[in-house]
CSV table of N, CA and C in Angstrom, one decimal:
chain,number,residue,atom,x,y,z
M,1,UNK,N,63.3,56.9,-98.2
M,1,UNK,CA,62.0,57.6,-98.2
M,1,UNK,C,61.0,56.7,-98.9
M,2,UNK,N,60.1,56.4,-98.4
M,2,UNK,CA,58.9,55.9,-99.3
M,2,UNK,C,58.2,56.0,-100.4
M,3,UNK,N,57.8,55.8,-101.4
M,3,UNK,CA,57.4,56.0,-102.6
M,3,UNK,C,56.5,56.6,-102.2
M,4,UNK,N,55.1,57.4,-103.3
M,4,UNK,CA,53.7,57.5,-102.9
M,4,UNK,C,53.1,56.5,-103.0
M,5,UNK,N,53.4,55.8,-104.1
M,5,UNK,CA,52.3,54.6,-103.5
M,5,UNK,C,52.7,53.5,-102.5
M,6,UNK,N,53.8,53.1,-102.2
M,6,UNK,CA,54.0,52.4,-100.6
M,6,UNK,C,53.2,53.3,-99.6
M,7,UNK,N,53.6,54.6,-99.8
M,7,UNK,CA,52.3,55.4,-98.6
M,7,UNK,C,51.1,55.2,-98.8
M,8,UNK,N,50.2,55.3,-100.1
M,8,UNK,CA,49.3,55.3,-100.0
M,8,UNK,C,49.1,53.7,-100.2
M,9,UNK,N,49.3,53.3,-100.1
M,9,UNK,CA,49.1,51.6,-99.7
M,9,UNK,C,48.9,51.6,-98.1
M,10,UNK,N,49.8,51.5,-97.2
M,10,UNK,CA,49.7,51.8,-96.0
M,10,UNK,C,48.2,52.5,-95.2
M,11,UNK,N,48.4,54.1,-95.9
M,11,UNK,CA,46.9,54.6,-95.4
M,11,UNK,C,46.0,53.5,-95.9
M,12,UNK,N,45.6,53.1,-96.8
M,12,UNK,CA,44.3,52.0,-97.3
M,12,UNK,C,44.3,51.0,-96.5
M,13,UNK,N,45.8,50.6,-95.8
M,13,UNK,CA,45.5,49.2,-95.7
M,13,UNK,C,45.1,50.1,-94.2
M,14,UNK,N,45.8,50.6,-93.4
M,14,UNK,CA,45.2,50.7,-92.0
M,14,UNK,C,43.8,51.7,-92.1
M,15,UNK,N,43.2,52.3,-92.7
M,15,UNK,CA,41.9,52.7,-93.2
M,15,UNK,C,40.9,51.1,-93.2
M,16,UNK,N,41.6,50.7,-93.7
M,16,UNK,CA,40.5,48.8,-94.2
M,16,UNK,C,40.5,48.3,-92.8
M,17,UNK,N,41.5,48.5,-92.0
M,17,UNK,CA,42.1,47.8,-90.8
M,17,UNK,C,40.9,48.1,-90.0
M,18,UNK,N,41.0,49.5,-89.6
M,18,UNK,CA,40.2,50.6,-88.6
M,18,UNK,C,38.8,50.0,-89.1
M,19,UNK,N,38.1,50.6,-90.4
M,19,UNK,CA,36.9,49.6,-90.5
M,19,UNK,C,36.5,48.4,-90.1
M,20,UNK,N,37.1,47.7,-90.7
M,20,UNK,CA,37.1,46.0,-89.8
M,20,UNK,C,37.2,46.1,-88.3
M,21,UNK,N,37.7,46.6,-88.0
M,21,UNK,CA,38.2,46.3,-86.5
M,21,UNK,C,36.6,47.7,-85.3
M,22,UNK,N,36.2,48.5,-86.5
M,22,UNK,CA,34.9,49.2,-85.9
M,22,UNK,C,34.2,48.1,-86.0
M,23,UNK,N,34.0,47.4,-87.1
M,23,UNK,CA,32.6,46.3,-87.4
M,23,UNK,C,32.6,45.6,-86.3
M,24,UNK,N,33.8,44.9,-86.4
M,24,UNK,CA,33.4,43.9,-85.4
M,24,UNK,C,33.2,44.5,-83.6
M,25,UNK,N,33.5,45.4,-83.9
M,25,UNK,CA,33.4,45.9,-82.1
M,25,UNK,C,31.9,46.2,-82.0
M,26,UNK,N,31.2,46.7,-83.5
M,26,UNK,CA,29.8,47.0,-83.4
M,26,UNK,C,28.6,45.5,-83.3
M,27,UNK,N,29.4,44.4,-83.8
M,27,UNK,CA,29.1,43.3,-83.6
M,27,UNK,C,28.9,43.0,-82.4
M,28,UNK,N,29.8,42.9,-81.4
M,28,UNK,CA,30.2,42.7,-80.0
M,28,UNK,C,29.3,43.4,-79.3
M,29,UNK,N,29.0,44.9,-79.6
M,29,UNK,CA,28.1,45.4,-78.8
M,29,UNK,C,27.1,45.2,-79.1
M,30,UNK,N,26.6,44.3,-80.4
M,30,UNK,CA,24.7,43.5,-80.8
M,30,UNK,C,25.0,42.7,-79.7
M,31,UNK,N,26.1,41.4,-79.6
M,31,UNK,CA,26.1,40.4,-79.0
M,31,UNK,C,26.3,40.3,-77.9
M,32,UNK,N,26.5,41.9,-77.1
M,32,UNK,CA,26.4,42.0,-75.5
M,32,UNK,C,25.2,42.4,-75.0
M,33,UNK,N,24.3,43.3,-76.3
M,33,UNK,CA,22.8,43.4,-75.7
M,33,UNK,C,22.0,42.7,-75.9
M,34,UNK,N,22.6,41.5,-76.7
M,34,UNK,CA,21.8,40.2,-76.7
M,34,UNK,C,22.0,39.4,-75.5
M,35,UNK,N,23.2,39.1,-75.5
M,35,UNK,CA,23.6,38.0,-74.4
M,35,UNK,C,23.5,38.6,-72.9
M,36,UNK,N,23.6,39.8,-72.9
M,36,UNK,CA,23.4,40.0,-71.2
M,36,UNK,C,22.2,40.1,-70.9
M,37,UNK,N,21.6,40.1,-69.7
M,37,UNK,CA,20.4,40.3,-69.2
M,37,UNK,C,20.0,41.9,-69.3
M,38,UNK,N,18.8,42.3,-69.3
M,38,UNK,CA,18.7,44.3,-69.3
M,38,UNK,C,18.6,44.6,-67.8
M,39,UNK,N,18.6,45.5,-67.6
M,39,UNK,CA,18.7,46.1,-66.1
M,39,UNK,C,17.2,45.9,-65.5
M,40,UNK,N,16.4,45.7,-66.4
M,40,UNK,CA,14.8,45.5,-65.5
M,40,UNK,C,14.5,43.7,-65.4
M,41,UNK,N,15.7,42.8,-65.7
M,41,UNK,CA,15.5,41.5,-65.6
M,41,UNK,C,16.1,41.5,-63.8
M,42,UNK,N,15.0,40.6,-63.2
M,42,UNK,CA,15.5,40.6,-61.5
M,42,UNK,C,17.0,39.6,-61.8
M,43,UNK,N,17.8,39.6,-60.7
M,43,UNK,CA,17.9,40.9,-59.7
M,43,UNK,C,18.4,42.0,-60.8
M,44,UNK,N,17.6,43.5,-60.5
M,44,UNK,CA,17.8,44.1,-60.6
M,44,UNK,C,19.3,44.8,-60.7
M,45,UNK,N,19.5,44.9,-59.7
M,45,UNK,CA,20.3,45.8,-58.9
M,45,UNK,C,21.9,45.2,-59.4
M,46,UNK,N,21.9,43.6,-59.8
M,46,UNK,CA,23.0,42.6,-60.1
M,46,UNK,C,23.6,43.4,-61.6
M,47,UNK,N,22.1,43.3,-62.3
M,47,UNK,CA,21.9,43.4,-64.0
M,47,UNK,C,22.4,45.0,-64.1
M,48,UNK,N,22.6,45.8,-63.5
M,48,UNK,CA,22.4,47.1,-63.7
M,48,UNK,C,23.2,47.3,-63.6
M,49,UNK,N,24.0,47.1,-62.4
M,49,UNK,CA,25.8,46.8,-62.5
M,49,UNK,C,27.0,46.4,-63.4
M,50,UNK,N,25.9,45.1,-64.1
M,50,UNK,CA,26.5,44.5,-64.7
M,50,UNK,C,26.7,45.4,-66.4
M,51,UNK,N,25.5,45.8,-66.4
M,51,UNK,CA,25.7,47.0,-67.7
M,51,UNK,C,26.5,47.8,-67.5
M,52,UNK,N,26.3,48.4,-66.0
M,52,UNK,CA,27.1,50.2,-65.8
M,52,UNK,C,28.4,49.7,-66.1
M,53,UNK,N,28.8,48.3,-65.8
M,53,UNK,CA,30.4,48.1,-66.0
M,53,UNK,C,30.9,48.0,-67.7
M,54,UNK,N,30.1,46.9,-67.7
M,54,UNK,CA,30.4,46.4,-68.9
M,54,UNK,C,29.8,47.6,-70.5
M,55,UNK,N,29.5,48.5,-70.2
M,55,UNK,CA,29.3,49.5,-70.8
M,55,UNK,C,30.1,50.7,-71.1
M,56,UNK,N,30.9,50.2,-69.8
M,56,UNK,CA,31.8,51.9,-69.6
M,56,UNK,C,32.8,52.1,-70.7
M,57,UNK,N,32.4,51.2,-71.7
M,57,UNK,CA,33.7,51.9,-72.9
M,57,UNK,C,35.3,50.5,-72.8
M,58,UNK,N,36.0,51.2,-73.7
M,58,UNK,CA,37.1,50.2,-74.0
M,58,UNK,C,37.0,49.8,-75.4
M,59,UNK,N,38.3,49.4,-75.7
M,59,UNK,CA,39.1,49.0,-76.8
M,59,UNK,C,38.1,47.3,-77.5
M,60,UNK,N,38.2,46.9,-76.7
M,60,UNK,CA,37.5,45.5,-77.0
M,60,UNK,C,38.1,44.6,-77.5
M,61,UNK,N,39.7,44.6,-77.3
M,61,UNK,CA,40.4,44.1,-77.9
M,61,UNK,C,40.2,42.5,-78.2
M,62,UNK,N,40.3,42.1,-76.9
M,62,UNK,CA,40.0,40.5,-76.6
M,62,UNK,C,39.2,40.1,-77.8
M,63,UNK,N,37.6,40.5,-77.1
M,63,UNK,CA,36.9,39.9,-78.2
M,63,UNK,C,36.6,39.9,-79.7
M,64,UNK,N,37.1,41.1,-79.9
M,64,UNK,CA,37.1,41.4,-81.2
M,64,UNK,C,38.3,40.5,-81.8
M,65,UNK,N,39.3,40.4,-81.7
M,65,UNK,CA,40.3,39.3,-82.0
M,65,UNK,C,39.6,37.8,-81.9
M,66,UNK,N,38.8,37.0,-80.6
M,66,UNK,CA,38.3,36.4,-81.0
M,66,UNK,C,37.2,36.4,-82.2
M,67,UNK,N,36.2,37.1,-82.9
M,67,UNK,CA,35.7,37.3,-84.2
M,67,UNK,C,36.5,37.1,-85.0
M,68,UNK,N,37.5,38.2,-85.1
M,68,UNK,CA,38.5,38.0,-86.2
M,68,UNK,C,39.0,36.5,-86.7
M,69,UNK,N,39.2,35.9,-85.4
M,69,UNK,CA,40.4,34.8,-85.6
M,69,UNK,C,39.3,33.7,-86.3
M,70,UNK,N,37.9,33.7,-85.7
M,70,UNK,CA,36.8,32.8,-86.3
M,70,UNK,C,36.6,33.3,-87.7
M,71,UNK,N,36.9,34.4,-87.9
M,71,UNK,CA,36.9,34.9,-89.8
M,71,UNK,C,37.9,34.1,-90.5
M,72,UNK,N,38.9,33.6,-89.8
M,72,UNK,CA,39.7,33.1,-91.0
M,72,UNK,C,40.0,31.9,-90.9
M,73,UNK,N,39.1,30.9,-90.5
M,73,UNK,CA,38.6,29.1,-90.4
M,73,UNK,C,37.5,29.0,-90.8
M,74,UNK,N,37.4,28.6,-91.5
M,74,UNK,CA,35.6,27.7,-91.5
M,74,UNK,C,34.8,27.3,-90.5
M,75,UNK,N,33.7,27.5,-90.0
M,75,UNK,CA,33.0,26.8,-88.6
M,75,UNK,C,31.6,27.1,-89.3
M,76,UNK,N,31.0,26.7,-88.5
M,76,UNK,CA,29.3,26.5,-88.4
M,76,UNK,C,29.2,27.2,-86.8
M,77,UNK,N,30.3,27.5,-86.0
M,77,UNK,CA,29.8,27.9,-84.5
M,77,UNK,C,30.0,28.6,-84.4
M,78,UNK,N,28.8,29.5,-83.8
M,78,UNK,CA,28.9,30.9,-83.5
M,78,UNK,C,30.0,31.7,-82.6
M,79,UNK,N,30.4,32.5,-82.8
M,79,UNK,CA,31.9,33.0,-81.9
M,79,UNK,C,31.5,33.6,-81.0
M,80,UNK,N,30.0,34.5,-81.1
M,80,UNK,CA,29.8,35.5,-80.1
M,80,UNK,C,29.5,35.3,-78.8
M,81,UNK,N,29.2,33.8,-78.4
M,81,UNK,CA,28.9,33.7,-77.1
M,81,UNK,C,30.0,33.8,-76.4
M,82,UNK,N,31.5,33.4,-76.9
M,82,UNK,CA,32.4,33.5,-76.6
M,82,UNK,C,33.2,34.5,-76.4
M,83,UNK,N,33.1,35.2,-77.5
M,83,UNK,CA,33.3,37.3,-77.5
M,83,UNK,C,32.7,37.6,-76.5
M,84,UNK,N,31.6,37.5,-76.2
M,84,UNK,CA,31.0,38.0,-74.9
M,84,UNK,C,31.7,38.0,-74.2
M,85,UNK,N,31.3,36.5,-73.6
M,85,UNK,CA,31.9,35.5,-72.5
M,85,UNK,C,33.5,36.3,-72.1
M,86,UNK,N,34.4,36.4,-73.0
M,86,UNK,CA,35.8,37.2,-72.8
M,86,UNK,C,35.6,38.3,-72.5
M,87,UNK,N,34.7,39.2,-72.8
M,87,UNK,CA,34.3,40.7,-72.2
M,87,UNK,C,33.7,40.3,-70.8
M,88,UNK,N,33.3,39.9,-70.7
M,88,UNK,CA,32.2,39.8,-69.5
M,88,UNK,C,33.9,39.6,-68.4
M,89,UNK,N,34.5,38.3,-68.6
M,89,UNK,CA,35.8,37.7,-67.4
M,89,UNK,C,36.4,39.6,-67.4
M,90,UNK,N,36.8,39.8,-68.8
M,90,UNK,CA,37.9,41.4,-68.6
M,90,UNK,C,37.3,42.1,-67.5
M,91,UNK,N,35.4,42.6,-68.2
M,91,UNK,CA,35.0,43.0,-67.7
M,91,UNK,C,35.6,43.2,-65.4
M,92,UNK,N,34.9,42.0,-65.7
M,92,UNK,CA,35.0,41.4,-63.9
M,92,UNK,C,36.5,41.7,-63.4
M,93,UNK,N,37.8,41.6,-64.5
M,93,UNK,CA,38.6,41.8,-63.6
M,93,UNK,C,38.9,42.9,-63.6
M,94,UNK,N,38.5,44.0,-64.3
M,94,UNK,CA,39.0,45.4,-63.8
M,94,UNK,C,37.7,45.9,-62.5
M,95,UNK,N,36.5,45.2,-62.6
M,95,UNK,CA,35.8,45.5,-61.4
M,95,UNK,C,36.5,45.2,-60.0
M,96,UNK,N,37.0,43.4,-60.5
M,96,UNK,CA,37.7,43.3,-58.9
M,96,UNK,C,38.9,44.2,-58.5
M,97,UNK,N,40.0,44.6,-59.9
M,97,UNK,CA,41.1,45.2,-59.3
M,97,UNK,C,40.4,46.5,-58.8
M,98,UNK,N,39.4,47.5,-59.0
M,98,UNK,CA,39.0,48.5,-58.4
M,98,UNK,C,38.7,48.4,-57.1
M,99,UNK,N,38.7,47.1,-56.6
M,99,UNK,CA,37.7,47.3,-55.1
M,99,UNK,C,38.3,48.0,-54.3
M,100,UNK,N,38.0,47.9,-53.0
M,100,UNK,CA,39.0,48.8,-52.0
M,100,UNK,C,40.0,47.7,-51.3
M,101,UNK,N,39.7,46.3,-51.0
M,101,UNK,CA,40.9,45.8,-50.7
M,101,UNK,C,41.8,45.4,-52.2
M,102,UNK,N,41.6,46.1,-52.9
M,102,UNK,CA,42.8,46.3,-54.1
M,102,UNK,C,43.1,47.7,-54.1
M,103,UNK,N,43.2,48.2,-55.4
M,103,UNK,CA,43.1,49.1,-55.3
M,103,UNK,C,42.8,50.5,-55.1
M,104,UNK,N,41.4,50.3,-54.6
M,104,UNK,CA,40.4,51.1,-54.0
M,104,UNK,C,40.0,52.3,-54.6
M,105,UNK,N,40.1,51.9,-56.4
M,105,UNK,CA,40.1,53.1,-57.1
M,105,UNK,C,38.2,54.0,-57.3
M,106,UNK,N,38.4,55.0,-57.2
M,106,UNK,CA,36.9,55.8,-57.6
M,106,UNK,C,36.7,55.6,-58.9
M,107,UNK,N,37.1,55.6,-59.4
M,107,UNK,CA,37.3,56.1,-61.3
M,107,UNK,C,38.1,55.2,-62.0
M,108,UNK,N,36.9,55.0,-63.1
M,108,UNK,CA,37.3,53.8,-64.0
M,108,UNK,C,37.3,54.4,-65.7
M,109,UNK,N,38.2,54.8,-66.4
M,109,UNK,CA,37.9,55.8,-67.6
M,109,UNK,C,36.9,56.9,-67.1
M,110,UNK,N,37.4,57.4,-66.1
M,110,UNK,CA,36.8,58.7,-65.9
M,110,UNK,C,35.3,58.7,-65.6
M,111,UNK,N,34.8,57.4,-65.2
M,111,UNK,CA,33.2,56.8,-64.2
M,111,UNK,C,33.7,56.3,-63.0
M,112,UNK,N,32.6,56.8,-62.1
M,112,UNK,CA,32.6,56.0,-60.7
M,112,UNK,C,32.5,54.5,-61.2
M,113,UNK,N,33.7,53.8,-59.9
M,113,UNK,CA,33.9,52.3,-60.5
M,113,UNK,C,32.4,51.9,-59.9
M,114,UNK,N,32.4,50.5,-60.4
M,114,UNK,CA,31.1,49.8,-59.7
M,114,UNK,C,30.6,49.9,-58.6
M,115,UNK,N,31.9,49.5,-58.0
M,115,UNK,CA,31.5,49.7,-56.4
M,115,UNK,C,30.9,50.9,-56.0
M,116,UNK,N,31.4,52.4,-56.4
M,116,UNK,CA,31.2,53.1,-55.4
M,116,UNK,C,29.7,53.6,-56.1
């Protein structure tokens, strides 16, 4: 059985964990309303998509791990083009697996997929 304080070490450290890992996802979504175009930039219709998708929610795992991993090296270069950049590909492949010659799903976390 665990002491109390091995427990309460545990809760603190995944408490510290959960914070860290909000920040940087809140980071990711500055550096995806930065880096993507807005839905009134032409084409239209491309950009608006590209939000409804890339908006729909998710873990963020990818890119948030990339931040992370840039936290613990020294650099001068910004990480977030690249955080993006890895949301954006995820993004795209759950768009392509939904199509209809895949599999032709309506609902993506509980939103109409792109397509439909």
């Amino acid at each position: 059985m665990l002491d109390s304080s091995k427990n309460n070490h545990h809760h603190h450290f995944r408490m510290e964990f959960k914070e860290k890992l909000q920040a940087l996802a809140n980071q990711l979504e500055d550096g995806i309303d930065h880096y993507l175009p807005p839905i009134s930039t032409r084409p239209a219709h491309i950009h608006e998509a590209m939000q409804y998708s890339i908006k729909a929610g998710g873990k963020r795992i990818r890119p948030v791990l990339t931040l992370a991993t840039h936290a613990l090296f020294e650099s001068d270069i910004d990480p977030m083009p690249a955080a993006v950049a890895i949301e954006c590909i995820h993004t795209y492949s759950l768009i392509h697996d939904d199509l209809p010659a895949l599999d032709n799903s309506d609902l993506r976390r509980g939103k109409p997929t792109s397509h439909k």
